[in-house]
Short mmCIF file of C-alpha atoms and ligand atoms in Angstrom, two decimals:
data_model
loop_
_atom_site.label_atom_id
_atom_site.label_comp_id
_atom_site.label_asym_id
_atom_site.label_seq_id
_atom_site.Cartn_x
_atom_site.Cartn_y
_atom_site.Cartn_z
CA MET A 1 10.39 19.22 -53.84
CA LYS A 2 12.33 21.93 -55.63
CA ARG A 3 12.71 24.74 -53.09
CA ILE A 4 14.43 24.10 -49.76
CA ALA A 5 15.36 26.49 -46.95
CA VAL A 6 17.96 26.16 -44.19
CA LEU A 7 18.21 27.97 -40.88
CA THR A 8 20.33 27.83 -37.73
CA SER A 9 18.53 28.35 -34.45
CA GLY A 10 19.17 28.55 -30.69
CA GLY A 11 22.68 28.71 -29.25
CA ASP A 12 25.22 28.67 -32.08
CA SER A 13 27.77 25.87 -32.26
CA PRO A 14 31.00 25.35 -34.21
CA GLY A 15 30.18 23.36 -37.35
CA MET A 16 26.84 25.02 -38.07
CA ASN A 17 28.48 26.71 -41.07
CA ALA A 18 29.71 23.37 -42.36
CA ALA A 19 26.14 22.04 -42.05
CA VAL A 20 24.70 25.02 -43.95
CA ARG A 21 27.31 24.56 -46.67
CA ALA A 22 26.41 20.88 -46.99
CA VAL A 23 22.68 21.65 -47.23
CA VAL A 24 23.23 24.32 -49.88
CA ARG A 25 25.63 22.32 -52.03
CA LYS A 26 23.69 19.04 -51.76
CA SER A 27 20.44 20.82 -52.70
CA ILE A 28 22.05 22.46 -55.72
CA PHE A 29 23.61 19.11 -56.64
CA HIS A 30 20.02 17.79 -56.80
CA ASP A 31 18.91 20.79 -58.95
CA CYS A 32 16.91 22.43 -56.17
CA LYS A 33 16.78 26.09 -55.31
CA VAL A 34 17.99 26.73 -51.76
CA PHE A 35 17.26 29.65 -49.46
CA GLY A 36 18.92 30.83 -46.26
CA VAL A 37 16.61 31.97 -43.47
CA TYR A 38 18.58 34.53 -41.47
CA ARG A 39 18.35 34.97 -37.65
CA GLY A 40 16.52 31.70 -36.97
CA TYR A 41 12.75 31.66 -36.47
CA ALA A 42 12.75 35.42 -35.73
CA GLY A 43 14.05 36.04 -39.26
CA MET A 44 11.58 33.53 -40.70
CA ILE A 45 8.68 35.49 -39.22
CA GLU A 46 10.08 38.74 -40.67
CA GLY A 47 10.80 37.21 -44.08
CA ASP A 48 14.59 37.58 -43.76
CA ILE A 49 15.10 34.96 -46.47
CA LYS A 50 17.55 35.01 -49.39
CA GLU A 51 18.42 32.56 -52.12
CA LEU A 52 21.89 31.03 -51.70
CA ASP A 53 24.22 29.82 -54.44
CA LEU A 54 27.36 27.70 -54.45
CA GLY A 55 29.55 30.74 -53.83
CA SER A 56 27.54 32.05 -50.90
CA VAL A 57 28.76 29.17 -48.74
CA GLY A 58 32.38 29.33 -49.92
CA ASP A 59 35.10 29.91 -47.33
CA ILE A 60 32.90 29.09 -44.31
CA ILE A 61 33.62 25.41 -43.56
CA HIS A 62 36.37 26.34 -41.09
CA ARG A 63 34.55 29.21 -39.38
CA GLY A 64 32.80 29.08 -36.00
CA GLY A 65 29.45 30.77 -35.39
CA THR A 66 26.86 30.77 -38.14
CA MET A 67 26.78 32.88 -41.31
CA LEU A 68 22.96 32.72 -41.12
CA HIS A 69 23.01 34.17 -37.56
CA SER A 70 20.78 32.71 -34.87
CA SER A 71 18.14 33.64 -32.31
CA ARG A 72 15.79 32.28 -29.67
CA SER A 73 12.39 33.57 -30.82
CA GLU A 74 9.60 34.03 -28.28
CA GLU A 75 7.13 35.03 -31.02
CA PHE A 76 7.59 31.74 -32.86
CA ARG A 77 6.29 29.91 -29.77
CA THR A 78 2.84 31.40 -30.53
CA VAL A 79 0.52 30.05 -33.26
CA GLU A 80 0.28 33.58 -34.74
CA GLY A 81 4.07 33.71 -35.03
CA GLN A 82 4.19 30.28 -36.64
CA LEU A 83 1.52 31.23 -39.18
CA LYS A 84 3.39 34.44 -40.09
CA ALA A 85 6.50 32.32 -40.68
CA VAL A 86 4.59 29.84 -42.86
CA GLU A 87 3.24 32.73 -44.92
CA GLN A 88 6.78 34.03 -45.51
CA LEU A 89 7.97 30.57 -46.57
CA LYS A 90 5.03 30.24 -48.97
CA LYS A 91 5.83 33.65 -50.50
CA HIS A 92 9.17 32.17 -51.57
CA GLY A 93 7.57 28.88 -52.68
CA ILE A 94 9.56 27.00 -50.02
CA GLU A 95 8.25 23.48 -49.43
CA GLY A 96 10.85 22.05 -47.09
CA VAL A 97 13.03 23.43 -44.27
CA ILE A 98 16.16 22.06 -42.64
CA VAL A 99 16.66 23.34 -39.09
CA VAL A 100 20.10 23.10 -37.50
CA GLY A 101 19.75 23.52 -33.74
CA GLY A 102 18.90 21.95 -30.41
CA ASP A 103 15.78 20.80 -28.61
CA GLY A 104 13.87 24.11 -28.79
CA SER A 105 14.66 24.41 -32.50
CA TYR A 106 13.35 20.88 -33.11
CA ARG A 107 10.11 21.78 -31.33
CA GLY A 108 9.76 24.74 -33.70
CA ALA A 109 10.42 22.49 -36.69
CA GLN A 110 7.75 20.09 -35.51
CA LYS A 111 5.27 22.98 -35.35
CA LEU A 112 6.15 23.95 -38.94
CA SER A 113 5.57 20.40 -40.14
CA LYS A 114 2.13 20.45 -38.49
CA HIS A 115 1.41 23.62 -40.51
CA GLY A 116 2.21 21.72 -43.74
CA ILE A 117 5.88 22.60 -44.30
CA ALA A 118 8.15 19.54 -44.53
CA THR A 119 10.95 19.73 -41.94
CA VAL A 120 14.11 17.86 -41.05
CA GLY A 121 16.22 18.72 -37.98
CA ALA A 122 19.98 18.38 -37.67
CA PRO A 123 21.46 18.43 -34.14
CA GLY A 124 23.49 21.61 -33.65
CA THR A 125 24.41 22.43 -30.04
CA ILE A 126 27.56 22.21 -27.95
CA ASP A 127 25.62 20.49 -25.14
CA ASN A 128 25.35 17.02 -26.78
CA ASP A 129 21.90 16.69 -25.21
CA ILE A 130 19.86 15.56 -28.23
CA PRO A 131 18.71 11.92 -28.18
CA GLY A 132 18.95 10.05 -31.49
CA THR A 133 22.58 10.89 -32.17
CA ASP A 134 25.83 9.95 -30.45
CA PHE A 135 27.20 13.45 -31.00
CA THR A 136 25.77 16.88 -31.79
CA ILE A 137 27.47 19.34 -34.14
CA GLY A 138 29.80 21.55 -32.08
CA PHE A 139 30.22 19.29 -29.06
CA ASP A 140 33.66 18.03 -30.05
CA THR A 141 34.99 21.54 -30.67
CA ALA A 142 33.63 22.84 -27.35
CA LEU A 143 35.05 19.79 -25.57
CA ASN A 144 38.50 20.50 -26.96
CA THR A 145 38.22 24.19 -26.06
CA ILE A 146 37.44 23.22 -22.46
CA ILE A 147 40.27 20.68 -22.29
CA ASP A 148 42.68 23.34 -23.53
CA SER A 149 41.44 25.67 -20.77
CA ILE A 150 41.74 22.98 -18.08
CA ASP A 151 45.33 22.29 -19.17
CA LYS A 152 46.16 25.98 -18.82
CA ILE A 153 44.48 26.28 -15.44
CA ARG A 154 46.31 23.16 -14.27
CA ASP A 155 49.62 24.97 -14.86
CA THR A 156 48.73 27.82 -12.53
CA ALA A 157 46.89 25.54 -10.07
CA SER A 158 50.10 23.55 -9.75
CA SER A 159 52.35 26.63 -9.42
CA HIS A 160 50.22 28.13 -6.64
CA GLU A 161 49.11 24.86 -5.05
CA ARG A 162 45.44 25.80 -5.28
CA THR A 163 42.12 24.10 -5.82
CA TYR A 164 40.30 25.25 -8.97
CA VAL A 165 36.61 25.03 -9.68
CA ILE A 166 35.97 25.26 -13.44
CA GLU A 167 32.36 25.87 -14.47
CA VAL A 168 31.47 24.68 -17.96
CA MET A 169 28.32 24.99 -20.07
CA GLY A 170 25.52 22.44 -20.13
CA ARG A 171 22.19 23.69 -18.84
CA HIS A 172 20.59 20.29 -18.47
CA ALA A 173 23.36 18.01 -19.69
CA GLY A 174 26.68 17.06 -18.18
CA ASP A 175 28.42 15.63 -21.26
CA LEU A 176 30.82 18.56 -21.64
CA ALA A 177 31.72 18.44 -17.95
CA LEU A 178 32.08 14.66 -17.89
CA LEU A 179 34.29 14.22 -20.94
CA SER A 180 36.39 17.35 -20.33
CA GLY A 181 36.82 16.31 -16.70
CA LEU A 182 37.96 12.85 -17.74
CA ALA A 183 40.29 14.14 -20.47
CA GLY A 184 41.58 16.97 -18.27
CA GLY A 185 42.28 14.70 -15.30
CA ALA A 186 39.85 16.44 -12.94
CA GLU A 187 39.66 15.09 -9.38
CA THR A 188 35.90 15.68 -9.16
CA ILE A 189 33.16 16.20 -11.77
CA LEU A 190 29.71 17.53 -10.87
CA LEU A 191 26.89 16.81 -13.32
CA PRO A 192 23.16 17.62 -13.29
CA GLU A 193 22.32 13.98 -14.10
CA VAL A 194 24.10 12.64 -11.01
CA GLY A 195 23.46 13.92 -7.50
CA HIS A 196 26.46 15.00 -5.41
CA ASN A 197 27.22 15.32 -1.76
CA MET A 198 29.49 18.19 -0.65
CA ASP A 199 30.58 16.21 2.43
CA ASP A 200 32.03 13.51 0.16
CA ILE A 201 33.75 16.08 -2.02
CA ILE A 202 35.33 17.80 0.98
CA ASP A 203 36.36 14.45 2.37
CA ARG A 204 38.01 13.50 -0.88
CA LEU A 205 39.86 16.81 -1.13
CA GLU A 206 41.12 16.49 2.44
CA ARG A 207 42.26 12.91 1.97
CA GLY A 208 44.11 14.05 -1.16
CA ALA A 209 45.76 16.92 0.73
CA LYS A 210 46.87 14.53 3.50
CA ARG A 211 48.42 12.27 0.86
CA GLY A 212 50.47 15.26 -0.30
CA LYS A 213 48.29 16.39 -3.21
CA LYS A 214 49.03 20.07 -3.77
CA HIS A 215 46.36 21.07 -6.23
CA SER A 216 42.99 19.87 -7.51
CA ILE A 217 40.68 20.53 -10.43
CA ILE A 218 36.92 20.29 -9.97
CA VAL A 219 34.77 20.54 -13.11
CA VAL A 220 31.21 21.73 -12.54
CA ALA A 221 28.43 21.67 -15.16
CA GLU A 222 26.44 24.92 -14.98
CA GLY A 223 23.29 22.79 -14.65
CA ILE A 224 24.11 21.94 -11.02
CA GLY A 225 24.37 25.59 -9.96
CA SER A 226 27.15 28.12 -9.57
CA GLY A 227 30.81 27.14 -9.41
CA PHE A 228 31.25 30.06 -6.99
CA ASP A 229 28.95 28.37 -4.45
CA VAL A 230 30.94 25.16 -4.68
CA ALA A 231 34.20 27.08 -4.17
CA LYS A 232 32.80 29.07 -1.22
CA ASP A 233 31.80 25.85 0.49
CA ILE A 234 35.26 24.35 -0.02
CA GLU A 235 37.02 27.45 1.36
CA LYS A 236 34.69 27.59 4.35
CA ARG A 237 35.20 23.95 5.28
CA THR A 238 38.87 23.35 4.41
CA GLN A 239 42.23 25.13 4.45
CA LEU A 240 42.42 24.89 0.65
CA GLU A 241 42.93 28.12 -1.26
CA THR A 242 40.31 27.96 -4.02
CA ARG A 243 39.73 29.88 -7.24
CA VAL A 244 36.89 29.77 -9.79
CA THR A 245 36.92 30.05 -13.57
CA VAL A 246 33.63 30.27 -15.46
CA LEU A 247 34.45 29.48 -19.08
CA GLY A 248 31.17 30.93 -20.42
CA HIS A 249 30.58 31.69 -24.08
CA LEU A 250 34.15 31.18 -25.21
CA GLN A 251 33.10 27.50 -25.28
CA ARG A 252 30.70 28.26 -28.14
CA GLY A 253 33.25 29.84 -30.49
CA GLY A 254 36.25 28.81 -32.53
CA SER A 255 37.03 26.91 -35.69
CA PRO A 256 35.24 23.54 -35.75
CA THR A 257 37.37 20.42 -35.28
CA GLY A 258 37.76 17.95 -38.13
CA PHE A 259 35.24 15.71 -36.39
CA ASP A 260 32.61 18.45 -36.26
CA ARG A 261 33.17 19.47 -39.89
CA VAL A 262 32.74 15.90 -41.08
CA LEU A 263 29.72 15.29 -38.83
CA ALA A 264 28.05 18.53 -39.98
CA SER A 265 28.74 17.79 -43.65
CA ARG A 266 27.31 14.27 -43.40
CA LEU A 267 24.23 15.29 -41.42
CA GLY A 268 23.46 18.38 -43.57
CA ALA A 269 23.67 16.38 -46.80
CA TYR A 270 21.63 13.51 -45.33
CA ALA A 271 18.90 15.94 -44.24
CA VAL A 272 18.55 17.07 -47.87
CA ASP A 273 18.33 13.48 -49.12
CA LEU A 274 15.55 12.72 -46.63
CA LEU A 275 13.55 15.85 -47.51
CA LEU A 276 13.79 14.99 -51.20
CA ASP A 277 12.70 11.49 -50.32
CA GLY A 278 9.44 12.93 -48.96
CA LYS A 279 10.28 12.63 -45.25
CA SER A 280 9.16 15.25 -42.70
CA GLY A 281 8.91 15.76 -38.92
CA ILE A 282 12.17 13.92 -38.33
CA ALA A 283 15.71 14.60 -37.15
CA VAL A 284 18.96 13.15 -38.42
CA GLY A 285 21.79 11.80 -36.30
CA LEU A 286 24.86 9.60 -36.27
CA GLU A 287 24.87 6.42 -34.21
CA LYS A 288 27.83 4.03 -34.24
CA ASN A 289 29.07 6.00 -37.28
CA GLN A 290 25.85 5.24 -39.22
CA LEU A 291 23.45 7.94 -40.42
CA VAL A 292 20.07 7.53 -38.73
CA HIS A 293 16.80 9.46 -38.44
CA TYR A 294 13.96 9.47 -35.91
CA PRO A 295 10.59 11.23 -35.72
CA PHE A 296 10.69 14.35 -33.50
CA ASP A 297 8.07 12.76 -31.20
CA GLU A 298 10.37 9.85 -30.47
CA ILE A 299 13.28 12.20 -29.75
CA PHE A 300 11.18 14.31 -27.35
CA GLN A 301 10.15 11.22 -25.42
CA LYS A 302 13.68 9.86 -24.88
CA PRO A 303 15.43 11.40 -21.89
CA HIS A 304 19.00 12.54 -22.41
CA GLN A 305 21.39 10.29 -20.51
CA ILE A 306 25.05 10.49 -19.70
CA ASP A 307 27.27 7.48 -20.22
CA LYS A 308 27.29 5.87 -16.75
CA GLN A 309 30.33 3.72 -17.57
CA VAL A 310 32.37 6.78 -18.48
CA TYR A 311 31.20 8.50 -15.29
CA GLU A 312 32.28 5.53 -13.17
CA LEU A 313 35.60 5.37 -15.00
CA SER A 314 36.25 9.05 -14.31
CA ALA A 315 35.66 8.44 -10.59
CA GLN A 316 37.94 5.36 -10.60
CA LEU A 317 40.78 7.19 -12.37
CA SER A 318 40.68 10.24 -10.12
CA ILE A 319 41.09 8.50 -6.74
O1 F6P B 1 22.39 25.44 -25.54
C1 F6P B 1 23.71 25.78 -25.61
C2 F6P B 1 24.11 26.72 -24.48
O2 F6P B 1 25.42 27.16 -24.76
C3 F6P B 1 24.03 26.12 -23.08
O3 F6P B 1 25.12 25.32 -22.76
C4 F6P B 1 23.95 27.37 -22.25
O4 F6P B 1 23.34 27.11 -21.01
C5 F6P B 1 23.10 28.27 -23.08
O5 F6P B 1 23.26 27.84 -24.43
C6 F6P B 1 23.41 29.74 -22.98
O6 F6P B 1 22.49 30.43 -23.75
P1 F6P B 1 22.61 31.97 -24.14
O7 F6P B 1 23.74 32.11 -25.12
O8 F6P B 1 21.28 32.31 -24.73
O9 F6P B 1 22.93 32.70 -22.86
#
């Protein structure tokens, strides 16, 4: 294999640039030509593909977002779209593609491999919802962004003696809510993976108030529904003055943490090694600090799970 392409796809995440840099530099280190596919699968279909050199990935390791831009392409879900993309790759003589993204991006990569293009996925999403890796690229940065926000909200919650509901990202996964709630000292954490009962939450808040607790932080993963609904319920059923903050897309931006830069660099470079080793239809990950890889099929079959022990600990520490 002498011609490799890299793309970023789906929701961007801090560290994607570091992964692209690693792919480009490791490919050139191995005397391969490397191409950037711009705007994810949408750009692949349109042939938005350019050769990258060592300098084209200079000065990006510390930047959030993705220099290659990203998209969620509806057209690529169709066989016609996939075949158009394959044709564009063939025009450039590209034999292997590294896709940095989440679950949907991996499904696209698997389609490409079925059309004869070798593919390796690298987990890039703030949600940390990809099986086969302990952490996804961008999760640590987003986690720290949320913790910083919780700390700030805690100041005003304490000054005004209010209850705050903070809604964080995580469509199907509660990892961001769980770990930020634990690290931010939240009284209650609501996750899509664990059912909740509003009666218990109200009870807990009222017991806290009776004990003299003046303010509370409730972290809600967007996957359970709207933070506004939770807050409305609390205000209706208690005397607690409640406010809501939806952190939204600010969680996706910012300079990647050291952890995310190192993770992205290791996974990007490893993806190149595996492609050059003749592997395809697989995704890379880091488990117990060891580089690992699994076939896409295996990853799609494993359900994402939260760490139950950490969840129980968060409940024990917030009594
Ligand atoms: O997949 C990452 C993510 O940030 C989710 O947490 C969130 O639900 C979703 O993307 C938002 O997607 P979009 O930016 O397309 O609105």
